[in-house]
Amino acid sequence: MSTILAIDSGNSFVKWVFYEDDQWLTQGKIDYENISCLRNEFDKLPTPDVIIISHVARCKTRNEICKITSHWNTQTIWLQSSLSLCGVLNGYLDPKQLGSDRWAALIAAWKIQHEACLVINAGTAVTIDALSDSGQFLGGVILPSAHLMLNSLHEKTQLSHIKAGIYEDFPDNTDNAIQSGIIQCLVGAIERMHDLLSKKMNHSIKSCIISGGAAPLLLPFIKFPINAIDNLVLEGLILIAKDGLCRQKLAIPEDT
């Protein structure tokens, strides 16, 4: 059985998992300020058969990851979105423009759902992507996260002293008004995309998927069926790596 080191280099954190025998043996998460500590973590691991990386952050971080993994003489895949992979068809006008994290998340979601659904990733940015019943990525939207919205209000208005409050349907103070507005903005976008996808498919959407560190903030306000999946991008990276290893063994040409 092949071993896989999957790395999700996102906007705020680097997450990783070491996979063997159909299970996650060990995993971790680190912020960019402490990325050099990854070397200590990776030194504890056996040599993986393949390393697969989704990177959407800074060039400096990519260089750090390259240095840290260079001591292994291992095939390394820096994921780039393609036209089709693992049963998912990429509907972007330029398929390579789609972020590798969104691509991996879509592939993981299709494996889980295998029918039309929204794929929501609530991280530093919030992405809401739509999959059709046939596994086609129809498109999606990108929004600033709750954290970015609050920071924007602090930096661009006279509300620098205000902090996030609690959600209320009809907030009667500024702290709660800000938090309620942020949640309504994000949940409203999710609900609208859900309605649009239902109309596009001509049927109700049975269930959707959400992942990311801010998912717990939004889940209580989403009224349609939705599954929370931890580390959806890593799940997708493992599926992609396994698919590639299988193709190598069977000598099947890769999807374009």
PDB file of C-alpha atoms in Angstrom:
ATOM      1  CA  MET A   1       0.000   0.000   0.000  1.00  0.00           C
ATOM      2  CA  SER A   2       1.354   3.429  -0.980  1.00  0.00           C
ATOM      3  CA  THR A   3       1.930   6.185   1.544  1.00  0.00           C
ATOM      4  CA  ILE A   4       0.847   9.761   0.838  1.00  0.00           C
ATOM      5  CA  LEU A   5       1.800  13.079   2.430  1.00  0.00           C
ATOM      6  CA  ALA A   6      -0.916  15.614   1.584  1.00  0.00           C
ATOM      7  CA  ILE A   7      -0.323  19.315   2.307  1.00  0.00           C
ATOM      8  CA  ASP A   8      -2.951  22.067   2.178  1.00  0.00           C
ATOM      9  CA  SER A   9      -1.140  25.418   2.085  1.00  0.00           C
ATOM     10  CA  GLY A  10      -3.983  27.896   2.493  1.00  0.00           C
ATOM     11  CA  ASN A  11      -4.267  31.613   3.124  1.00  0.00           C
ATOM     12  CA  SER A  12      -3.605  31.412   6.875  1.00  0.00           C
ATOM     13  CA  PHE A  13      -2.438  27.909   7.786  1.00  0.00           C
ATOM     14  CA  VAL A  14      -0.584  24.908   6.429  1.00  0.00           C
ATOM     15  CA  LYS A  15      -2.423  21.646   7.167  1.00  0.00           C
ATOM     16  CA  TRP A  16      -1.041  18.208   6.443  1.00  0.00           C
ATOM     17  CA  VAL A  17      -1.827  14.523   6.790  1.00  0.00           C
ATOM     18  CA  PHE A  18       0.206  11.340   6.405  1.00  0.00           C
ATOM     19  CA  TYR A  19      -1.939   8.613   4.858  1.00  0.00           C
ATOM     20  CA  GLU A  20      -1.346   4.853   4.728  1.00  0.00           C
ATOM     21  CA  ASP A  21      -3.526   1.728   4.559  1.00  0.00           C
ATOM     22  CA  ASP A  22      -6.713   3.741   3.987  1.00  0.00           C
ATOM     23  CA  GLN A  23      -6.320   5.751   7.173  1.00  0.00           C
ATOM     24  CA  TRP A  24      -4.888   9.030   8.402  1.00  0.00           C
ATOM     25  CA  LEU A  25      -1.922   8.024  10.572  1.00  0.00           C
ATOM     26  CA  THR A  26      -1.017  11.523  11.723  1.00  0.00           C
ATOM     27  CA  GLN A  27      -1.963  15.089  10.876  1.00  0.00           C
ATOM     28  CA  GLY A  28      -1.159  18.634  11.879  1.00  0.00           C
ATOM     29  CA  LYS A  29      -1.769  22.337  11.365  1.00  0.00           C
ATOM     30  CA  ILE A  30       0.613  25.256  11.654  1.00  0.00           C
ATOM     31  CA  ASP A  31       0.489  28.983  10.942  1.00  0.00           C
ATOM     32  CA  TYR A  32       2.916  30.689   8.577  1.00  0.00           C
ATOM     33  CA  GLU A  33       4.939  32.345  11.299  1.00  0.00           C
ATOM     34  CA  ASN A  34       5.981  28.925  12.566  1.00  0.00           C
ATOM     35  CA  ILE A  35       6.250  27.078   9.261  1.00  0.00           C
ATOM     36  CA  SER A  36       9.893  26.188   9.918  1.00  0.00           C
ATOM     37  CA  CYS A  37       8.608  23.859  12.656  1.00  0.00           C
ATOM     38  CA  LEU A  38       7.190  21.631   9.910  1.00  0.00           C
ATOM     39  CA  ARG A  39      10.667  20.200   9.431  1.00  0.00           C
ATOM     40  CA  ASN A  40      10.583  18.773  12.963  1.00  0.00           C
ATOM     41  CA  GLU A  41       7.180  17.223  12.295  1.00  0.00           C
ATOM     42  CA  PHE A  42       8.145  15.769   8.934  1.00  0.00           C
ATOM     43  CA  ASP A  43      11.428  14.358  10.290  1.00  0.00           C
ATOM     44  CA  LYS A  44       9.305  12.000  12.401  1.00  0.00           C
ATOM     45  CA  LEU A  45       7.598  10.542   9.324  1.00  0.00           C
ATOM     46  CA  PRO A  46       8.727   7.666   7.116  1.00  0.00           C
ATOM     47  CA  THR A  47       9.491   8.541   3.500  1.00  0.00           C
ATOM     48  CA  PRO A  48       6.179   8.924   1.634  1.00  0.00           C
ATOM     49  CA  ASP A  49       5.687   7.374  -1.797  1.00  0.00           C
ATOM     50  CA  VAL A  50       4.127  10.594  -3.051  1.00  0.00           C
ATOM     51  CA  ILE A  51       3.712  14.156  -1.790  1.00  0.00           C
ATOM     52  CA  ILE A  52       0.736  16.159  -3.071  1.00  0.00           C
ATOM     53  CA  ILE A  53       0.365  19.861  -2.296  1.00  0.00           C
ATOM     54  CA  SER A  54      -2.360  22.433  -2.788  1.00  0.00           C
ATOM     55  CA  HIS A  55      -0.825  25.887  -2.492  1.00  0.00           C
ATOM     56  CA  VAL A  56      -2.763  29.157  -2.759  1.00  0.00           C
ATOM     57  CA  ALA A  57      -0.650  31.384  -0.510  1.00  0.00           C
ATOM     58  CA  ARG A  58       2.594  33.324  -0.784  1.00  0.00           C
ATOM     59  CA  CYS A  59       5.630  32.380  -2.892  1.00  0.00           C
ATOM     60  CA  LYS A  60       7.721  32.561   0.264  1.00  0.00           C
ATOM     61  CA  THR A  61       5.615  29.813   1.826  1.00  0.00           C
ATOM     62  CA  ARG A  62       5.932  27.638  -1.281  1.00  0.00           C
ATOM     63  CA  ASN A  63       9.715  28.014  -1.119  1.00  0.00           C
ATOM     64  CA  GLU A  64       9.713  27.022   2.551  1.00  0.00           C
ATOM     65  CA  ILE A  65       7.654  23.913   1.823  1.00  0.00           C
ATOM     66  CA  CYS A  66      10.022  22.996  -1.034  1.00  0.00           C
ATOM     67  CA  LYS A  67      13.023  23.227   1.302  1.00  0.00           C
ATOM     68  CA  ILE A  68      11.346  21.213   4.043  1.00  0.00           C
ATOM     69  CA  THR A  69      10.299  18.361   1.743  1.00  0.00           C
ATOM     70  CA  SER A  70      13.467  18.330  -0.397  1.00  0.00           C
ATOM     71  CA  HIS A  71      15.287  15.821   1.839  1.00  0.00           C
ATOM     72  CA  TRP A  72      12.939  13.122   0.527  1.00  0.00           C
ATOM     73  CA  ASN A  73      13.635  11.714  -2.919  1.00  0.00           C
ATOM     74  CA  THR A  74       9.897  11.499  -3.527  1.00  0.00           C
ATOM     75  CA  GLN A  75       7.532  12.353  -6.362  1.00  0.00           C
ATOM     76  CA  THR A  76       5.995  15.730  -5.501  1.00  0.00           C
ATOM     77  CA  ILE A  77       2.790  16.983  -7.134  1.00  0.00           C
ATOM     78  CA  TRP A  78       1.902  20.678  -6.888  1.00  0.00           C
ATOM     79  CA  LEU A  79      -1.767  20.410  -7.739  1.00  0.00           C
ATOM     80  CA  GLN A  80      -3.128  22.515 -10.563  1.00  0.00           C
ATOM     81  CA  SER A  81      -6.757  22.437 -11.579  1.00  0.00           C
ATOM     82  CA  SER A  82      -7.471  20.596 -14.810  1.00  0.00           C
ATOM     83  CA  LEU A  83     -10.417  20.077 -17.144  1.00  0.00           C
ATOM     84  CA  SER A  84     -11.512  16.848 -15.462  1.00  0.00           C
ATOM     85  CA  LEU A  85     -10.333  14.583 -12.683  1.00  0.00           C
ATOM     86  CA  CYS A  86     -11.797  11.854 -10.477  1.00  0.00           C
ATOM     87  CA  GLY A  87     -15.211  12.158 -12.113  1.00  0.00           C
ATOM     88  CA  VAL A  88     -15.474  15.972 -11.770  1.00  0.00           C
ATOM     89  CA  LEU A  89     -15.674  18.218 -14.846  1.00  0.00           C
ATOM     90  CA  ASN A  90     -14.273  21.718 -14.366  1.00  0.00           C
ATOM     91  CA  GLY A  91     -16.674  24.326 -15.763  1.00  0.00           C
ATOM     92  CA  TYR A  92     -14.345  27.326 -15.346  1.00  0.00           C
ATOM     93  CA  LEU A  93     -13.684  29.245 -18.592  1.00  0.00           C
ATOM     94  CA  ASP A  94      -9.987  28.719 -17.870  1.00  0.00           C
ATOM     95  CA  PRO A  95      -9.850  25.507 -15.777  1.00  0.00           C
ATOM     96  CA  LYS A  96      -6.322  26.248 -14.534  1.00  0.00           C
ATOM     97  CA  GLN A  97      -7.518  29.517 -12.979  1.00  0.00           C
ATOM     98  CA  LEU A  98      -9.590  27.652 -10.387  1.00  0.00           C
ATOM     99  CA  GLY A  99      -7.785  27.520  -7.053  1.00  0.00           C
ATOM    100  CA  SER A 100      -6.273  24.120  -6.308  1.00  0.00           C
ATOM    101  CA  ASP A 101      -7.927  24.105  -2.875  1.00  0.00           C
ATOM    102  CA  ARG A 102     -11.386  24.557  -4.400  1.00  0.00           C
ATOM    103  CA  TRP A 103     -10.620  21.869  -6.991  1.00  0.00           C
ATOM    104  CA  ALA A 104      -9.558  19.371  -4.324  1.00  0.00           C
ATOM    105  CA  ALA A 105     -12.606  20.193  -2.185  1.00  0.00           C
ATOM    106  CA  LEU A 106     -14.946  19.670  -5.153  1.00  0.00           C
ATOM    107  CA  ILE A 107     -13.403  16.267  -5.867  1.00  0.00           C
ATOM    108  CA  ALA A 108     -13.787  15.211  -2.230  1.00  0.00           C
ATOM    109  CA  ALA A 109     -17.375  16.457  -2.140  1.00  0.00           C
ATOM    110  CA  TRP A 110     -18.268  14.542  -5.320  1.00  0.00           C
ATOM    111  CA  LYS A 111     -16.867  11.348  -3.788  1.00  0.00           C
ATOM    112  CA  ILE A 112     -19.045  11.904  -0.693  1.00  0.00           C
ATOM    113  CA  GLN A 113     -22.271  13.121  -2.313  1.00  0.00           C
ATOM    114  CA  HIS A 114     -22.203  11.896  -5.915  1.00  0.00           C
ATOM    115  CA  GLU A 115     -25.093  14.229  -6.709  1.00  0.00           C
ATOM    116  CA  ALA A 116     -25.798  17.955  -6.972  1.00  0.00           C
ATOM    117  CA  CYS A 117     -24.640  19.910  -3.942  1.00  0.00           C
ATOM    118  CA  LEU A 118     -23.034  23.113  -2.724  1.00  0.00           C
ATOM    119  CA  VAL A 119     -19.437  22.863  -1.543  1.00  0.00           C
ATOM    120  CA  ILE A 120     -18.752  25.578   1.032  1.00  0.00           C
ATOM    121  CA  ASN A 121     -15.299  26.260   2.419  1.00  0.00           C
ATOM    122  CA  ALA A 122     -15.342  28.782   5.252  1.00  0.00           C
ATOM    123  CA  GLY A 123     -11.740  29.792   5.768  1.00  0.00           C
ATOM    124  CA  THR A 124      -9.935  33.125   5.400  1.00  0.00           C
ATOM    125  CA  ALA A 125     -12.133  33.522   2.348  1.00  0.00           C
ATOM    126  CA  VAL A 126     -15.519  31.844   1.977  1.00  0.00           C
ATOM    127  CA  THR A 127     -16.118  29.941  -1.257  1.00  0.00           C
ATOM    128  CA  ILE A 128     -19.522  28.601  -2.292  1.00  0.00           C
ATOM    129  CA  ASP A 129     -19.204  26.257  -5.260  1.00  0.00           C
ATOM    130  CA  ALA A 130     -21.898  24.306  -7.127  1.00  0.00           C
ATOM    131  CA  LEU A 131     -21.707  20.717  -8.379  1.00  0.00           C
ATOM    132  CA  SER A 132     -24.319  19.304 -10.762  1.00  0.00           C
ATOM    133  CA  ASP A 133     -25.903  15.848 -10.689  1.00  0.00           C
ATOM    134  CA  SER A 134     -23.368  14.708 -13.294  1.00  0.00           C
ATOM    135  CA  GLY A 135     -20.338  15.967 -11.351  1.00  0.00           C
ATOM    136  CA  GLN A 136     -19.828  19.186 -13.303  1.00  0.00           C
ATOM    137  CA  PHE A 137     -18.496  22.175 -11.420  1.00  0.00           C
ATOM    138  CA  LEU A 138     -20.927  24.862 -12.545  1.00  0.00           C
ATOM    139  CA  GLY A 139     -19.172  27.813 -10.920  1.00  0.00           C
ATOM    140  CA  GLY A 140     -19.125  29.522  -7.569  1.00  0.00           C
ATOM    141  CA  VAL A 141     -18.640  32.712  -5.587  1.00  0.00           C
ATOM    142  CA  ILE A 142     -15.931  34.015  -3.261  1.00  0.00           C
ATOM    143  CA  LEU A 143     -16.636  36.220  -0.236  1.00  0.00           C
ATOM    144  CA  PRO A 144     -14.511  37.694   2.562  1.00  0.00           C
ATOM    145  CA  SER A 145     -14.769  35.749   5.798  1.00  0.00           C
ATOM    146  CA  ALA A 146     -16.331  37.072   9.000  1.00  0.00           C
ATOM    147  CA  HIS A 147     -12.830  37.906  10.222  1.00  0.00           C
ATOM    148  CA  LEU A 148     -11.983  39.900   7.087  1.00  0.00           C
ATOM    149  CA  MET A 149     -15.307  41.763   7.181  1.00  0.00           C
ATOM    150  CA  LEU A 150     -14.733  42.766  10.798  1.00  0.00           C
ATOM    151  CA  ASN A 151     -11.159  43.854  10.071  1.00  0.00           C
ATOM    152  CA  SER A 152     -12.387  45.930   7.130  1.00  0.00           C
ATOM    153  CA  LEU A 153     -14.846  47.769   9.357  1.00  0.00           C
ATOM    154  CA  HIS A 154     -12.085  48.393  11.893  1.00  0.00           C
ATOM    155  CA  GLU A 155      -9.658  49.738   9.286  1.00  0.00           C
ATOM    156  CA  LYS A 156     -11.979  51.706   6.982  1.00  0.00           C
ATOM    157  CA  THR A 157     -14.547  53.222   9.369  1.00  0.00           C
ATOM    158  CA  GLN A 158     -14.784  54.919  12.744  1.00  0.00           C
ATOM    159  CA  LEU A 159     -15.688  51.586  14.349  1.00  0.00           C
ATOM    160  CA  SER A 160     -12.135  50.629  15.364  1.00  0.00           C
ATOM    161  CA  HIS A 161     -13.201  50.255  18.997  1.00  0.00           C
ATOM    162  CA  ILE A 162     -16.096  47.913  18.193  1.00  0.00           C
ATOM    163  CA  LYS A 163     -15.841  44.158  18.620  1.00  0.00           C
ATOM    164  CA  ALA A 164     -18.028  41.370  17.288  1.00  0.00           C
ATOM    165  CA  GLY A 165     -21.075  40.698  19.450  1.00  0.00           C
ATOM    166  CA  ILE A 166     -23.693  37.966  19.186  1.00  0.00           C
ATOM    167  CA  TYR A 167     -26.256  37.257  16.501  1.00  0.00           C
ATOM    168  CA  GLU A 168     -29.754  38.713  16.910  1.00  0.00           C
ATOM    169  CA  ASP A 169     -32.558  38.906  14.376  1.00  0.00           C
ATOM    170  CA  PHE A 170     -33.067  42.548  15.309  1.00  0.00           C
ATOM    171  CA  PRO A 171     -29.874  43.726  17.030  1.00  0.00           C
ATOM    172  CA  ASP A 172     -30.212  46.776  19.268  1.00  0.00           C
ATOM    173  CA  ASN A 173     -26.528  47.606  19.802  1.00  0.00           C
ATOM    174  CA  THR A 174     -23.582  48.143  17.476  1.00  0.00           C
ATOM    175  CA  ASP A 175     -21.536  45.092  18.471  1.00  0.00           C
ATOM    176  CA  ASN A 176     -24.445  42.763  17.798  1.00  0.00           C
ATOM    177  CA  ALA A 177     -25.415  44.680  14.665  1.00  0.00           C
ATOM    178  CA  ILE A 178     -21.977  44.017  13.180  1.00  0.00           C
ATOM    179  CA  GLN A 179     -21.954  40.309  14.039  1.00  0.00           C
ATOM    180  CA  SER A 180     -25.535  39.846  12.856  1.00  0.00           C
ATOM    181  CA  GLY A 181     -24.808  41.652   9.595  1.00  0.00           C
ATOM    182  CA  ILE A 182     -21.745  39.508   8.920  1.00  0.00           C
ATOM    183  CA  ILE A 183     -23.633  36.260   9.536  1.00  0.00           C
ATOM    184  CA  GLN A 184     -26.626  37.370   7.469  1.00  0.00           C
ATOM    185  CA  CYS A 185     -24.293  38.315   4.609  1.00  0.00           C
ATOM    186  CA  LEU A 186     -22.584  34.919   4.539  1.00  0.00           C
ATOM    187  CA  VAL A 187     -25.648  32.775   5.209  1.00  0.00           C
ATOM    188  CA  GLY A 188     -27.690  34.837   2.767  1.00  0.00           C
ATOM    189  CA  ALA A 189     -25.147  34.140   0.019  1.00  0.00           C
ATOM    190  CA  ILE A 190     -25.223  30.421   0.839  1.00  0.00           C
ATOM    191  CA  GLU A 191     -29.031  30.327   0.783  1.00  0.00           C
ATOM    192  CA  ARG A 192     -29.170  32.219  -2.520  1.00  0.00           C
ATOM    193  CA  MET A 193     -26.669  29.833  -4.133  1.00  0.00           C
ATOM    194  CA  HIS A 194     -28.727  26.924  -2.788  1.00  0.00           C
ATOM    195  CA  ASP A 195     -31.862  28.351  -4.413  1.00  0.00           C
ATOM    196  CA  LEU A 196     -30.056  28.994  -7.699  1.00  0.00           C
ATOM    197  CA  LEU A 197     -28.653  25.459  -7.804  1.00  0.00           C
ATOM    198  CA  SER A 198     -32.075  23.960  -7.038  1.00  0.00           C
ATOM    199  CA  LYS A 199     -33.563  25.916  -9.938  1.00  0.00           C
ATOM    200  CA  LYS A 200     -30.699  24.950 -12.224  1.00  0.00           C
ATOM    201  CA  MET A 201     -31.180  21.244 -11.414  1.00  0.00           C
ATOM    202  CA  ASN A 202     -34.999  21.443 -11.434  1.00  0.00           C
ATOM    203  CA  HIS A 203     -35.171  19.643  -8.100  1.00  0.00           C
ATOM    204  CA  SER A 204     -34.424  20.308  -4.456  1.00  0.00           C
ATOM    205  CA  ILE A 205     -30.845  19.731  -3.308  1.00  0.00           C
ATOM    206  CA  LYS A 206     -30.771  16.858  -0.817  1.00  0.00           C
ATOM    207  CA  SER A 207     -27.662  17.861   1.102  1.00  0.00           C
ATOM    208  CA  CYS A 208     -24.608  20.125   0.925  1.00  0.00           C
ATOM    209  CA  ILE A 209     -21.106  20.123   2.397  1.00  0.00           C
ATOM    210  CA  ILE A 210     -19.281  22.718   4.499  1.00  0.00           C
ATOM    211  CA  SER A 211     -15.701  22.737   5.717  1.00  0.00           C
ATOM    212  CA  GLY A 212     -13.204  25.194   7.160  1.00  0.00           C
ATOM    213  CA  GLY A 213     -12.452  26.787  10.507  1.00  0.00           C
ATOM    214  CA  ALA A 214     -15.411  29.187  10.383  1.00  0.00           C
ATOM    215  CA  ALA A 215     -17.966  26.460   9.608  1.00  0.00           C
ATOM    216  CA  PRO A 216     -19.177  26.259  13.263  1.00  0.00           C
ATOM    217  CA  LEU A 217     -20.058  29.978  13.122  1.00  0.00           C
ATOM    218  CA  LEU A 218     -22.395  29.462  10.149  1.00  0.00           C
ATOM    219  CA  LEU A 219     -23.845  26.007  10.752  1.00  0.00           C
ATOM    220  CA  PRO A 220     -26.490  27.032  13.337  1.00  0.00           C
ATOM    221  CA  PHE A 221     -28.063  29.416  10.800  1.00  0.00           C
ATOM    222  CA  ILE A 222     -28.170  27.133   7.736  1.00  0.00           C
ATOM    223  CA  LYS A 223     -31.643  25.606   7.536  1.00  0.00           C
ATOM    224  CA  PHE A 224     -31.224  23.089   4.714  1.00  0.00           C
ATOM    225  CA  PRO A 225     -29.449  19.696   5.206  1.00  0.00           C
ATOM    226  CA  ILE A 226     -25.695  20.111   5.309  1.00  0.00           C
ATOM    227  CA  ASN A 227     -22.751  17.929   6.339  1.00  0.00           C
ATOM    228  CA  ALA A 228     -19.713  19.392   8.098  1.00  0.00           C
ATOM    229  CA  ILE A 229     -16.528  17.675   6.891  1.00  0.00           C
ATOM    230  CA  ASP A 230     -13.182  18.433   8.497  1.00  0.00           C
ATOM    231  CA  ASN A 231     -10.247  19.057   6.163  1.00  0.00           C
ATOM    232  CA  LEU A 232     -12.171  18.611   2.920  1.00  0.00           C
ATOM    233  CA  VAL A 233      -9.199  19.848   0.863  1.00  0.00           C
ATOM    234  CA  LEU A 234      -6.906  17.201   2.370  1.00  0.00           C
ATOM    235  CA  GLU A 235      -9.547  14.558   1.677  1.00  0.00           C
ATOM    236  CA  GLY A 236      -9.561  15.632  -1.958  1.00  0.00           C
ATOM    237  CA  LEU A 237      -5.763  15.653  -2.213  1.00  0.00           C
ATOM    238  CA  ILE A 238      -5.610  12.070  -0.994  1.00  0.00           C
ATOM    239  CA  LEU A 239      -8.234  11.004  -3.541  1.00  0.00           C
ATOM    240  CA  ILE A 240      -6.283  12.704  -6.339  1.00  0.00           C
ATOM    241  CA  ALA A 241      -2.991  11.104  -5.251  1.00  0.00           C
ATOM    242  CA  LYS A 242      -4.591   7.659  -5.020  1.00  0.00           C
ATOM    243  CA  ASP A 243      -6.117   8.106  -8.460  1.00  0.00           C
ATOM    244  CA  GLY A 244      -2.708   9.017  -9.881  1.00  0.00           C
ATOM    245  CA  LEU A 245      -1.012   6.035  -8.253  1.00  0.00           C
ATOM    246  CA  CYS A 246      -3.718   3.733  -9.585  1.00  0.00           C
ATOM    247  CA  ARG A 247      -3.273   5.120 -13.092  1.00  0.00           C
ATOM    248  CA  GLN A 248       0.458   4.546 -12.888  1.00  0.00           C
ATOM    249  CA  LYS A 249      -0.045   0.919 -11.899  1.00  0.00           C
ATOM    250  CA  LEU A 250      -2.656   0.351 -14.614  1.00  0.00           C
ATOM    251  CA  ALA A 251      -0.877   2.516 -17.195  1.00  0.00           C
ATOM    252  CA  ILE A 252      -4.057   4.530 -17.814  1.00  0.00           C
ATOM    253  CA  PRO A 253      -3.536   7.950 -19.469  1.00  0.00           C
ATOM    254  CA  GLU A 254      -4.289  10.852 -17.146  1.00  0.00           C
ATOM    255  CA  ASP A 255      -7.348  13.063 -17.734  1.00  0.00           C
ATOM    256  CA  THR A 256      -6.558  16.231 -19.601  1.00  0.00           C
TER     257      THR A 256
END
